[in-house]
Coordinates of C-alpha atoms in Angstrom, one line a residue:
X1 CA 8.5 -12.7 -22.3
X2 CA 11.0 -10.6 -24.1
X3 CA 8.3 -9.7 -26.7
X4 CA 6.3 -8.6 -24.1
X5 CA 9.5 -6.6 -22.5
X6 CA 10.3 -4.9 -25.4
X7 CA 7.0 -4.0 -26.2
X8 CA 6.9 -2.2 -22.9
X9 CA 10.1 -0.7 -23.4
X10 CA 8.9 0.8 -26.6
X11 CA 5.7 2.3 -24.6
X12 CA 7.8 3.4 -22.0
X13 CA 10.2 5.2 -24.8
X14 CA 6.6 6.9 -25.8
X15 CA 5.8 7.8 -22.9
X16 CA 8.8 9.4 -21.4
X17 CA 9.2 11.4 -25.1
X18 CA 5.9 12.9 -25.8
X19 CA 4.5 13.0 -22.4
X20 CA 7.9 14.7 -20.5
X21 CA 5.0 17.8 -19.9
X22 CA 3.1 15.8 -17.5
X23 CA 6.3 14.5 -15.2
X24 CA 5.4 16.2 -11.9
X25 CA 1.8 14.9 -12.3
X26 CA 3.1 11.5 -12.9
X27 CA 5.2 11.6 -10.2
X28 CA 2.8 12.8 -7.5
X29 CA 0.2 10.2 -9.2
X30 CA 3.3 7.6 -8.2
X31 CA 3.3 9.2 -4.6
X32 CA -0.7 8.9 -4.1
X33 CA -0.3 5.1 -5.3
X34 CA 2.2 4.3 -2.5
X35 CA 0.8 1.8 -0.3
X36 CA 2.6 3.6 3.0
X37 CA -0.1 6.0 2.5
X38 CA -3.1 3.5 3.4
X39 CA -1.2 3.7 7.0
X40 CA -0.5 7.6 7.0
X41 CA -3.2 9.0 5.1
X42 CA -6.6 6.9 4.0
X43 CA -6.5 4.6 7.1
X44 CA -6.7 7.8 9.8
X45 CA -9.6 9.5 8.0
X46 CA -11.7 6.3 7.3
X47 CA -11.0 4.8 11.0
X48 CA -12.8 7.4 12.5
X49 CA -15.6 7.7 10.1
X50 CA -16.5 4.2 10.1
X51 CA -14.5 1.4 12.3
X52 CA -15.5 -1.2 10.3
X53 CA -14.2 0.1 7.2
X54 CA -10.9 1.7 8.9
X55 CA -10.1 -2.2 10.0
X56 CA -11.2 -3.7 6.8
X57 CA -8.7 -1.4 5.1
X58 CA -5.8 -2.4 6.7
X59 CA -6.6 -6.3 6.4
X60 CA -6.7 -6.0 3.0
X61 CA -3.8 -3.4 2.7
X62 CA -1.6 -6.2 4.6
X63 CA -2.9 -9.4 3.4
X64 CA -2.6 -7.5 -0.2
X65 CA 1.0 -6.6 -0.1
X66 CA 1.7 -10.1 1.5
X67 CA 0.7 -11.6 -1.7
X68 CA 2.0 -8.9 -3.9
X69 CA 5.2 -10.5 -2.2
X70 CA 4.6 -13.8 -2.8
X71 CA 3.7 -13.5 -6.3
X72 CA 6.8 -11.4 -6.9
X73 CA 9.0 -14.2 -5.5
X74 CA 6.9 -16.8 -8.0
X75 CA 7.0 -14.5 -10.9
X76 CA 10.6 -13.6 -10.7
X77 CA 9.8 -9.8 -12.7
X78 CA 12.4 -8.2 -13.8
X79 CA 12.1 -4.0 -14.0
X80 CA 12.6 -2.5 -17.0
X81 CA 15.6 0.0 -15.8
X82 CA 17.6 -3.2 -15.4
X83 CA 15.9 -5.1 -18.3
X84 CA 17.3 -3.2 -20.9
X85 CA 21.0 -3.1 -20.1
X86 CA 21.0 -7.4 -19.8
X87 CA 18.7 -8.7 -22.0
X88 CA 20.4 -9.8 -25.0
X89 CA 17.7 -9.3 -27.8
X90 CA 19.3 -5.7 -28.7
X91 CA 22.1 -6.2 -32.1
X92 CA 25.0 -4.8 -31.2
X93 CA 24.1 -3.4 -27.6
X94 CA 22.2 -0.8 -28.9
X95 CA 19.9 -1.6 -25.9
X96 CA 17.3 1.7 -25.4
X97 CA 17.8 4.8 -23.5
X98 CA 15.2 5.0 -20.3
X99 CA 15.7 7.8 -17.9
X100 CA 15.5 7.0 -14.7
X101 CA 14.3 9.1 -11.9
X102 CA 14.5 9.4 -7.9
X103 CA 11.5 6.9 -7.3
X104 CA 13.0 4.4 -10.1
X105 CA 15.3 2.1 -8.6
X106 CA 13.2 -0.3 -6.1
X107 CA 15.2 -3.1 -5.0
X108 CA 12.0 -5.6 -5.5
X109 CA 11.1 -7.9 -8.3
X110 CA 8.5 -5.9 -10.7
X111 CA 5.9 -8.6 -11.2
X112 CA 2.7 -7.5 -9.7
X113 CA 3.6 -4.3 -9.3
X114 CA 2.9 -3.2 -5.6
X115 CA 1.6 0.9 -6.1
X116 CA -0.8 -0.5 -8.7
X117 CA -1.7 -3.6 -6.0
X118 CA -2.3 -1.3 -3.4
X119 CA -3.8 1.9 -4.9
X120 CA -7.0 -0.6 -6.0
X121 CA -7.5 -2.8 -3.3
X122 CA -7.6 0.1 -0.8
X123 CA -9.7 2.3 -3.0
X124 CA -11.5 -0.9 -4.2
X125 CA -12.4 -0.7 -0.4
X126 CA -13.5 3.2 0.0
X127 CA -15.6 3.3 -3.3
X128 CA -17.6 0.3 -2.1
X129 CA -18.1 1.7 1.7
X130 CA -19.4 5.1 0.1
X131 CA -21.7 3.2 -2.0
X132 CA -22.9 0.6 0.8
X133 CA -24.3 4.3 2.5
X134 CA -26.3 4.8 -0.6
X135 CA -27.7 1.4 -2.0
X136 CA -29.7 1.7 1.2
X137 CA -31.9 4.6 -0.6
X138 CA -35.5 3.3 -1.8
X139 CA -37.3 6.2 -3.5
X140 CA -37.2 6.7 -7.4
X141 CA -34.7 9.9 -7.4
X142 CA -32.8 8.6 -4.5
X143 CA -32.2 5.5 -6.7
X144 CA -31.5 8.1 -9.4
X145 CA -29.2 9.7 -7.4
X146 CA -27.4 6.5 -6.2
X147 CA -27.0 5.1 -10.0
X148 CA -25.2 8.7 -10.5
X149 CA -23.1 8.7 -7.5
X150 CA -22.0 4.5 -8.6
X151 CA -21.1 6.2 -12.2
X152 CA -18.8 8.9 -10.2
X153 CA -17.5 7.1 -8.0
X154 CA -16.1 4.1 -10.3
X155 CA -15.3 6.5 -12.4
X156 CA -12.6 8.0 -10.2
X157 CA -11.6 5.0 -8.9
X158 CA -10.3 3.7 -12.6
X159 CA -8.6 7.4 -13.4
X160 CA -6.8 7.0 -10.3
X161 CA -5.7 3.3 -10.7
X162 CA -4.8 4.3 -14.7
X163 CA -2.7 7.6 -13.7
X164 CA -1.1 5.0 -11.1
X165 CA -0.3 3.0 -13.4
X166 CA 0.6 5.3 -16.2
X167 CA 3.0 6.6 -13.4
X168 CA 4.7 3.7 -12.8
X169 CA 5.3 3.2 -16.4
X170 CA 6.6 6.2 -17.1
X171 CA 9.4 6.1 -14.4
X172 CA 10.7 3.3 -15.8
X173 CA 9.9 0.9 -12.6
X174 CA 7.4 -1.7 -14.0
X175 CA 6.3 -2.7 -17.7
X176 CA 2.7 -2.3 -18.5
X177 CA 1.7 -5.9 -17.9
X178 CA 2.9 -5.8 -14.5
X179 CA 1.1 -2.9 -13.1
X180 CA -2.3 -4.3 -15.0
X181 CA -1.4 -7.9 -13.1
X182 CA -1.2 -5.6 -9.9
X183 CA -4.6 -3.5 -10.6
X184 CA -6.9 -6.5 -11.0
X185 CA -4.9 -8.8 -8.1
X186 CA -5.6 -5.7 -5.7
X187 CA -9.7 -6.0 -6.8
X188 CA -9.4 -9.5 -6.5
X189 CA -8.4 -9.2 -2.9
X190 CA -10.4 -6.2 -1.7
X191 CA -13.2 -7.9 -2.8
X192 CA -12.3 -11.5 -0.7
X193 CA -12.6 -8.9 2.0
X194 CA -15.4 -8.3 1.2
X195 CA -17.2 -11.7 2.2
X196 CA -15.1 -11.5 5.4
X197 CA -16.8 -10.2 8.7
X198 CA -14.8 -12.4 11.0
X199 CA -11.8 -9.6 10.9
X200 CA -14.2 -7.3 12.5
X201 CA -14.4 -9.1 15.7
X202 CA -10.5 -10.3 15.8
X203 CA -8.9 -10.9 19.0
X204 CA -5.4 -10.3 19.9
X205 CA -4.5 -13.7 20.0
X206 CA -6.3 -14.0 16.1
X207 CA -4.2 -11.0 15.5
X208 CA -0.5 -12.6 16.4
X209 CA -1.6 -15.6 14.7
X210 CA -1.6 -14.3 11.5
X211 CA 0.9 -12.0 12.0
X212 CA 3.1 -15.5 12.6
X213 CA 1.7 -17.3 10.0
X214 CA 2.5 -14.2 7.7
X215 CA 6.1 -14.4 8.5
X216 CA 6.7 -18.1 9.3
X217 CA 5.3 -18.8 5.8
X218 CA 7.0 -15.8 4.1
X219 CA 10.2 -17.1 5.7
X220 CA 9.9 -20.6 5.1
X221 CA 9.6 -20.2 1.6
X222 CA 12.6 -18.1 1.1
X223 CA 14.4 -20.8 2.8
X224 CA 13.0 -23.5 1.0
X225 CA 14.3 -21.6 -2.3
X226 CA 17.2 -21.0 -0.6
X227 CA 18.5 -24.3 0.0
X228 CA 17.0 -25.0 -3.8
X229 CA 20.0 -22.3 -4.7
X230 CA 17.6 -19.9 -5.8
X231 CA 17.7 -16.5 -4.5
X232 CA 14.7 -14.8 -3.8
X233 CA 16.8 -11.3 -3.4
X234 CA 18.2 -12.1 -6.9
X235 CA 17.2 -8.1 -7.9
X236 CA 18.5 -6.3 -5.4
X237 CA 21.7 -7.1 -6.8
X238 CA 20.7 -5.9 -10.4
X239 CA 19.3 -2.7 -8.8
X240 CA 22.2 -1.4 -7.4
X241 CA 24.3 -2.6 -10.5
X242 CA 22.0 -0.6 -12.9
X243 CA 20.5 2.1 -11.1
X244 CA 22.0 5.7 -12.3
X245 CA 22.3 6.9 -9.2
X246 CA 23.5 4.5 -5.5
X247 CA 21.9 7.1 -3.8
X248 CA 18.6 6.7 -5.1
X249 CA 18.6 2.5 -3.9
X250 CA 16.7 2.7 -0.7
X251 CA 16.2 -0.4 2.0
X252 CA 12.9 0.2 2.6
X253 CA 12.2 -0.9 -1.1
X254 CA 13.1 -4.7 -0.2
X255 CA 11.1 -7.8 -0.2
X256 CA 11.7 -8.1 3.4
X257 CA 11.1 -4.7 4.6
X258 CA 7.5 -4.3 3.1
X259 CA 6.8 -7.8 4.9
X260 CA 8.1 -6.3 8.2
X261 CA 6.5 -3.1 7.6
X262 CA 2.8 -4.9 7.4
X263 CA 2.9 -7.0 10.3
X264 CA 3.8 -3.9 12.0
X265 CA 1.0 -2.3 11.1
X266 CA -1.3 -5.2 11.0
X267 CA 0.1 -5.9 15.1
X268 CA -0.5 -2.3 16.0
X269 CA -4.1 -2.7 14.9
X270 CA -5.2 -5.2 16.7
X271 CA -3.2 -4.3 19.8
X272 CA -5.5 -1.1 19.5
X273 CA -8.3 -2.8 18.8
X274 CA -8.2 -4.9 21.9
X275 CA -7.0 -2.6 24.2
X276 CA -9.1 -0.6 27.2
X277 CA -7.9 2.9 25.9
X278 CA -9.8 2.0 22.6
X279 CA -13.0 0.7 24.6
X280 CA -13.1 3.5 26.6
X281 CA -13.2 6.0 23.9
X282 CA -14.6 4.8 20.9
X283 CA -17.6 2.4 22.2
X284 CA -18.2 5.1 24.6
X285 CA -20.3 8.0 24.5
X286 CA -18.3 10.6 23.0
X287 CA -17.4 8.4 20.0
X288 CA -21.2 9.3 18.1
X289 CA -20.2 13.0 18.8
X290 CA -19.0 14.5 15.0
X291 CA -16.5 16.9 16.7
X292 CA -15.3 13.9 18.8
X293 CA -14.3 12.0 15.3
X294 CA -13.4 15.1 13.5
X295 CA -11.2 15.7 16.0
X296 CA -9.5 12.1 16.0
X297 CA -9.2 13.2 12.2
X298 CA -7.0 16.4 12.9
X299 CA -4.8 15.2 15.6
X300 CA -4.3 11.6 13.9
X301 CA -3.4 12.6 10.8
X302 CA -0.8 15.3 12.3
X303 CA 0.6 13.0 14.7
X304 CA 1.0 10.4 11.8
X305 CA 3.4 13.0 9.9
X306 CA 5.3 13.5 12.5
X307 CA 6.3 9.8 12.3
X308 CA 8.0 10.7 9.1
X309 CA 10.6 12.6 10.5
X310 CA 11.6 9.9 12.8
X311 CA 14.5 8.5 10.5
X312 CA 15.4 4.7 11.1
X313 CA 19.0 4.3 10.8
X314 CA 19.7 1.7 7.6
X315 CA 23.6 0.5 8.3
X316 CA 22.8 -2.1 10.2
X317 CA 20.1 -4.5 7.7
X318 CA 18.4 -6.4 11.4
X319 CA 18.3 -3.4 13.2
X320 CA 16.4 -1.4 10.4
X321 CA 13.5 -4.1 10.2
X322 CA 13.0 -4.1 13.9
X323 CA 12.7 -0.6 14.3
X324 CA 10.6 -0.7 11.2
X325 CA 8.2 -2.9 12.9
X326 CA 7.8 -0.9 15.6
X327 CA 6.9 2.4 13.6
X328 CA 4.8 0.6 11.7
X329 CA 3.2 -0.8 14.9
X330 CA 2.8 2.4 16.8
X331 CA 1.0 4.2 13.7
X332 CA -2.2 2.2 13.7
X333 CA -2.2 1.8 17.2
X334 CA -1.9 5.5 17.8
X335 CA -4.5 6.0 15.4
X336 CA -7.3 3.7 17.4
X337 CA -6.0 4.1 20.7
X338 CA -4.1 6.4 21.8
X339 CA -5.3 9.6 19.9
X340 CA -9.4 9.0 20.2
X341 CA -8.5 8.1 24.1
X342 CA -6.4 11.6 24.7
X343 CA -9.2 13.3 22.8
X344 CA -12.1 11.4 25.1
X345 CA -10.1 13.0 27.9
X346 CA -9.9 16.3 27.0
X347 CA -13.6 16.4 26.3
X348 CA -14.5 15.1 29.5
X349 CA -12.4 17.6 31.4
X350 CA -14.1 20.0 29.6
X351 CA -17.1 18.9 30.2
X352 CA -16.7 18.5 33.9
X353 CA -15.5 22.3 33.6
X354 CA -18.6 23.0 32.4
X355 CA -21.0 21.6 34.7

């Protein structure tokens, strides 16, 4: 492994000298691979578009990142800010220089990387919806045009998961191998999904099972390790030893809070799901109206930023991951529920008015 470290090292060296033009881009690219932005961003627009897809994102966004986990805690990754001031392979600790930046330190081990993880599985899942509309075409140009629109759309979809991963080289987070490990384990799972319809007709009860097999699991193999005398938090440590700046370690980057941040959102879906404000407005009639969904759109994904000003107070580790659960409940939930139900309202007022 530490021919394969310093390998990295040496590309990340490369890329953080001859590349330093392209830093804002690499950072934004590292912002659009943030899986918190399947729950904020992709999940709002492709709900009310299609339902299916909407729920099939989340399902794999969770499940994804719940592995992602698991596989960290196997692989035991180390991140290369940290690598290079411990290892010993450097004579006379001349160990490389990497800058670090304000999205360096996470607390996690590095081994799938998550972005990389999540940036393909859930665009693994919107590239294969788009193309589901148009593999349905029969007619020679149509075919044409579907062949065209296959070449387009993969091609995006690998420029986005290599400026992801370029990204998360480049700040120093991951080594190469890690965020490749991440790109095809996100594919592998998106497509699992793929060959899964029973998530579309999940009850409630389905819904808390998994979410308690999720955690019980999750939980029960920390503890196992535990009493093994291995620690499963063994770089969160290392972070805040090695990062250049305390203020840049943040809480939200731990094993555990990802895990609690999932369920929350996996919960909140199928509370929504299963719930009569969700009947009532999207298996209604209104819900085939295009300014009905366009609508949902607009007021979903502007209620869903407004849940980023709500700060969860960190001093108190407990307290953080239960409040973290319920934000990350209440965003899906509003999204299927809650928003689509206040719209359905208004329209029927209005309606009413009319007649």
């Amino acid at each position: 492994m530490d021919l394969l470290h310093s390998n990295g090292v040496l590309i990340i060296q490369h890329l953080q000298r001859d590349y330093r033009a392209y830093q804002d881009f690499l950072n934004f690219m590292s912002h659009v691979g943030d899986p918190r932005n399947i729950f904020s961003i992709y999940f709002p627009l492709w709900f009310q578009l299609n339902q299916v897809v909407g729920t099939k994102m989340i399902w794999v966004a969770v499940i994804g990142d719940w592995f992602n986990l698991i596989f960290k805690w196997i692989l035991f990754g180390h991140r290369p800010y940290w690598w290079v001031q411990e290892t010993m392979i450097y004579p006379n600790q001349s160990s490389p220089c990497l800058e670090q930046f304000p999205i360096t330190c996470e607390t996690g081990p590095g081994s799938p990387s998550g972005h990389a993880m999540g940036s393909s599985c859930v665009w693994y899942v919107m590239v294969t919806a788009a193309l589901s509309y148009t593999v349905r075409w029969k007619d020679k140009s149509a075919v044409t045009l579907h062949r065209l629109t296959w070449s387009f759309l993969w091609s995006i979809f690998w420029i986005i998961q290599i400026s992801v991963c370029i990204s998360r080289v480049f700040i120093a987070t991951h080594f190469p191998h890690q965020v490749v490990l991440g790109v095809f384990a996100g594919i592998l799972v998106a497509e699992a999904f793929e060959h899964t319809p029973a998530i579309q007709t999940a009850s409630l009860r389905m819904y808390i099972k998994t979410n308690l097999f999720l955690f019980l699991f999750a939980l029960g193999f920390y503890l196992s390790l535990k009493l093994l005398d291995i620690d499963l938090l063994w770089s969160v440590p290392k972070a805040k030893k090695w990062c250049a700046n305390p203020d840049w370690i943040n809480i939200d980057t731990t094993p555990f809070a990802g895990l609690v941040r999932n369920l929350g959102a996996l919960f909140g879906l199928g509370l929504g799901i299963n719930s009569e404000m969700f009947i009532t407005s999207c298996k209604g009639k209104n819900s085939c109206k295009i300014s009905f969904r366009i609508l949902c759109i607009a007021a979903s994904l502007a209620t869903l930023q407004l849940y980023n000003f709500v700060k969860i107070p960190t001093h108190t580790e407990y307290l953080f991951y239960i409040l973290s659960f319920c934000k990350s409940a209440a965003m899906p939930l509003t999204v299927v529920a809650l928003v689509p139900y206040c719209v359905h309202s208004l329209m029927r007022t209005t309606e009413k008015k009319l007649n």
